[in-house]
């Protein structure tokens, strides 16, 4: 007794991920590929034009400018700091504000 059976689901050995069954998609892709044949790249450099490119850069140099003052001091202003004295310690002490001025 011998018998031959045809499998119900064939197992494909090669599956093409770019396969398209839609005729309009294939037509659109063919038109895109045909249109690419007429295009040229303009941004590439040839061997002759490689060294003829201009090299230029723009730089803003600092200005040589000074400021005249009446006194020979720096331009920074004085720093004023205020501290409150007498917050800790004996409750009978008087609270006093101390102002310190630093010359920078």
mmCIF file of C-alpha atoms in Angstrom:
data_model
loop_
_atom_site.group_PDB
_atom_site.id
_atom_site.type_symbol
_atom_site.label_atom_id
_atom_site.label_comp_id
_atom_site.label_asym_id
_atom_site.label_seq_id
_atom_site.Cartn_x
_atom_site.Cartn_y
_atom_site.Cartn_z
ATOM 1 C CA UNK A 1 0.000 0.000 0.000
ATOM 2 C CA UNK A 2 1.425 3.333 -1.126
ATOM 3 C CA UNK A 3 -0.120 6.740 -1.215
ATOM 4 C CA UNK A 4 0.955 10.243 -2.197
ATOM 5 C CA UNK A 5 -0.469 13.317 -0.613
ATOM 6 C CA UNK A 6 -0.195 16.948 -1.696
ATOM 7 C CA UNK A 7 0.471 19.268 1.238
ATOM 8 C CA UNK A 8 -2.286 21.753 1.952
ATOM 9 C CA UNK A 9 0.034 24.661 2.907
ATOM 10 C CA UNK A 10 3.302 24.913 1.052
ATOM 11 C CA UNK A 11 6.255 26.314 3.007
ATOM 12 C CA UNK A 12 8.031 29.028 1.043
ATOM 13 C CA UNK A 13 11.812 28.899 1.211
ATOM 14 C CA UNK A 14 12.280 32.451 -0.097
ATOM 15 C CA UNK A 15 9.966 35.255 1.014
ATOM 16 C CA UNK A 16 10.551 38.602 -0.711
ATOM 17 C CA UNK A 17 9.805 41.477 1.710
ATOM 18 C CA UNK A 18 9.473 43.968 -1.161
ATOM 19 C CA UNK A 19 6.890 41.939 -3.074
ATOM 20 C CA UNK A 20 3.828 43.921 -4.132
ATOM 21 C CA UNK A 21 0.643 42.368 -5.403
ATOM 22 C CA UNK A 22 -1.118 45.659 -6.141
ATOM 23 C CA UNK A 23 -0.785 46.639 -9.796
ATOM 24 C CA UNK A 24 -1.030 50.374 -9.081
ATOM 25 C CA UNK A 25 1.753 50.224 -6.493
ATOM 26 C CA UNK A 26 3.994 48.414 -8.963
ATOM 27 C CA UNK A 27 3.156 50.996 -11.655
ATOM 28 C CA UNK A 28 3.949 53.889 -9.253
ATOM 29 C CA UNK A 29 7.290 52.300 -8.323
ATOM 30 C CA UNK A 30 8.187 51.755 -12.007
ATOM 31 C CA UNK A 31 7.449 55.429 -12.774
ATOM 32 C CA UNK A 32 9.621 56.536 -9.843
ATOM 33 C CA UNK A 33 12.529 54.401 -11.025
ATOM 34 C CA UNK A 34 12.128 55.649 -14.612
ATOM 35 C CA UNK A 35 12.085 59.246 -13.355
ATOM 36 C CA UNK A 36 15.320 58.700 -11.390
ATOM 37 C CA UNK A 37 17.182 57.882 -14.587
ATOM 38 C CA UNK A 38 16.798 61.480 -15.782
ATOM 39 C CA UNK A 39 18.021 63.033 -12.533
ATOM 40 C CA UNK A 40 21.592 64.082 -11.833
ATOM 41 C CA UNK A 41 23.338 64.977 -8.606
ATOM 42 C CA UNK A 42 24.600 68.573 -8.515
ATOM 43 C CA UNK A 43 26.126 68.673 -5.042
ATOM 44 C CA UNK A 44 29.079 66.364 -5.652
ATOM 45 C CA UNK A 45 32.502 67.685 -6.536
ATOM 46 C CA UNK A 46 34.581 66.417 -9.379
ATOM 47 C CA UNK A 47 38.293 65.762 -9.148
ATOM 48 C CA UNK A 48 39.059 68.983 -11.048
ATOM 49 C CA UNK A 49 36.858 71.248 -8.927
ATOM 50 C CA UNK A 50 37.950 69.857 -5.566
ATOM 51 C CA UNK A 51 40.839 72.272 -4.958
ATOM 52 C CA UNK A 52 39.191 75.303 -6.615
ATOM 53 C CA UNK A 53 36.678 75.789 -3.823
ATOM 54 C CA UNK A 54 36.945 79.113 -1.985
ATOM 55 C CA UNK A 55 37.738 78.930 1.684
ATOM 56 C CA UNK A 56 36.510 81.955 3.554
ATOM 57 C CA UNK A 57 35.230 82.529 7.038
ATOM 58 C CA UNK A 58 33.824 85.507 8.856
ATOM 59 C CA UNK A 59 35.095 86.462 12.291
ATOM 60 C CA UNK A 60 34.084 89.292 14.596
ATOM 61 C CA UNK A 61 37.156 90.561 16.390
ATOM 62 C CA UNK A 62 36.766 92.359 19.734
ATOM 63 C CA UNK A 63 36.802 96.137 19.534
ATOM 64 C CA UNK A 64 39.743 98.093 20.885
ATOM 65 C CA UNK A 65 37.729 100.535 22.962
ATOM 66 C CA UNK A 66 38.241 102.002 26.409
ATOM 67 C CA UNK A 67 36.176 104.014 28.874
ATOM 68 C CA UNK A 68 37.410 107.146 30.603
ATOM 69 C CA UNK A 69 36.555 107.570 34.275
ATOM 70 C CA UNK A 70 37.217 110.421 36.684
ATOM 71 C CA UNK A 71 39.047 108.195 39.166
ATOM 72 C CA UNK A 72 41.500 105.413 38.515
ATOM 73 C CA UNK A 73 39.190 102.619 39.669
ATOM 74 C CA UNK A 74 37.550 99.630 38.149
ATOM 75 C CA UNK A 75 34.142 99.866 36.562
ATOM 76 C CA UNK A 76 32.531 97.496 39.062
ATOM 77 C CA UNK A 77 30.305 99.084 41.643
ATOM 78 C CA UNK A 78 30.644 98.588 45.348
ATOM 79 C CA UNK A 79 28.919 95.625 46.960
ATOM 80 C CA UNK A 80 26.778 96.454 49.973
ATOM 81 C CA UNK A 81 25.836 93.695 52.450
ATOM 82 C CA UNK A 82 23.519 94.095 55.466
ATOM 83 C CA UNK A 83 23.618 91.803 58.490
ATOM 84 C CA UNK A 84 21.282 91.759 61.482
ATOM 85 C CA UNK A 85 23.212 91.681 64.769
ATOM 86 C CA UNK A 86 21.786 90.497 68.101
ATOM 87 C CA UNK A 87 19.333 87.818 66.954
ATOM 88 C CA UNK A 88 20.987 85.114 69.060
ATOM 89 C CA UNK A 89 21.999 85.050 72.652
ATOM 90 C CA UNK A 90 20.569 87.165 75.445
ATOM 91 C CA UNK A 91 16.957 88.231 74.766
ATOM 92 C CA UNK A 92 17.662 91.603 76.409
ATOM 93 C CA UNK A 93 20.221 92.639 73.745
ATOM 94 C CA UNK A 94 19.245 95.244 71.254
ATOM 95 C CA UNK A 95 18.874 94.219 67.585
ATOM 96 C CA UNK A 96 21.080 96.256 65.273
ATOM 97 C CA UNK A 97 21.562 96.277 61.482
ATOM 98 C CA UNK A 98 25.197 96.320 60.347
ATOM 99 C CA UNK A 99 25.908 97.558 56.814
ATOM 100 C CA UNK A 100 29.201 96.526 55.190
ATOM 101 C CA UNK A 101 30.490 97.965 51.888
ATOM 102 C CA UNK A 102 33.087 96.032 49.885
ATOM 103 C CA UNK A 103 35.183 97.678 47.188
ATOM 104 C CA UNK A 104 35.538 95.172 44.363
#
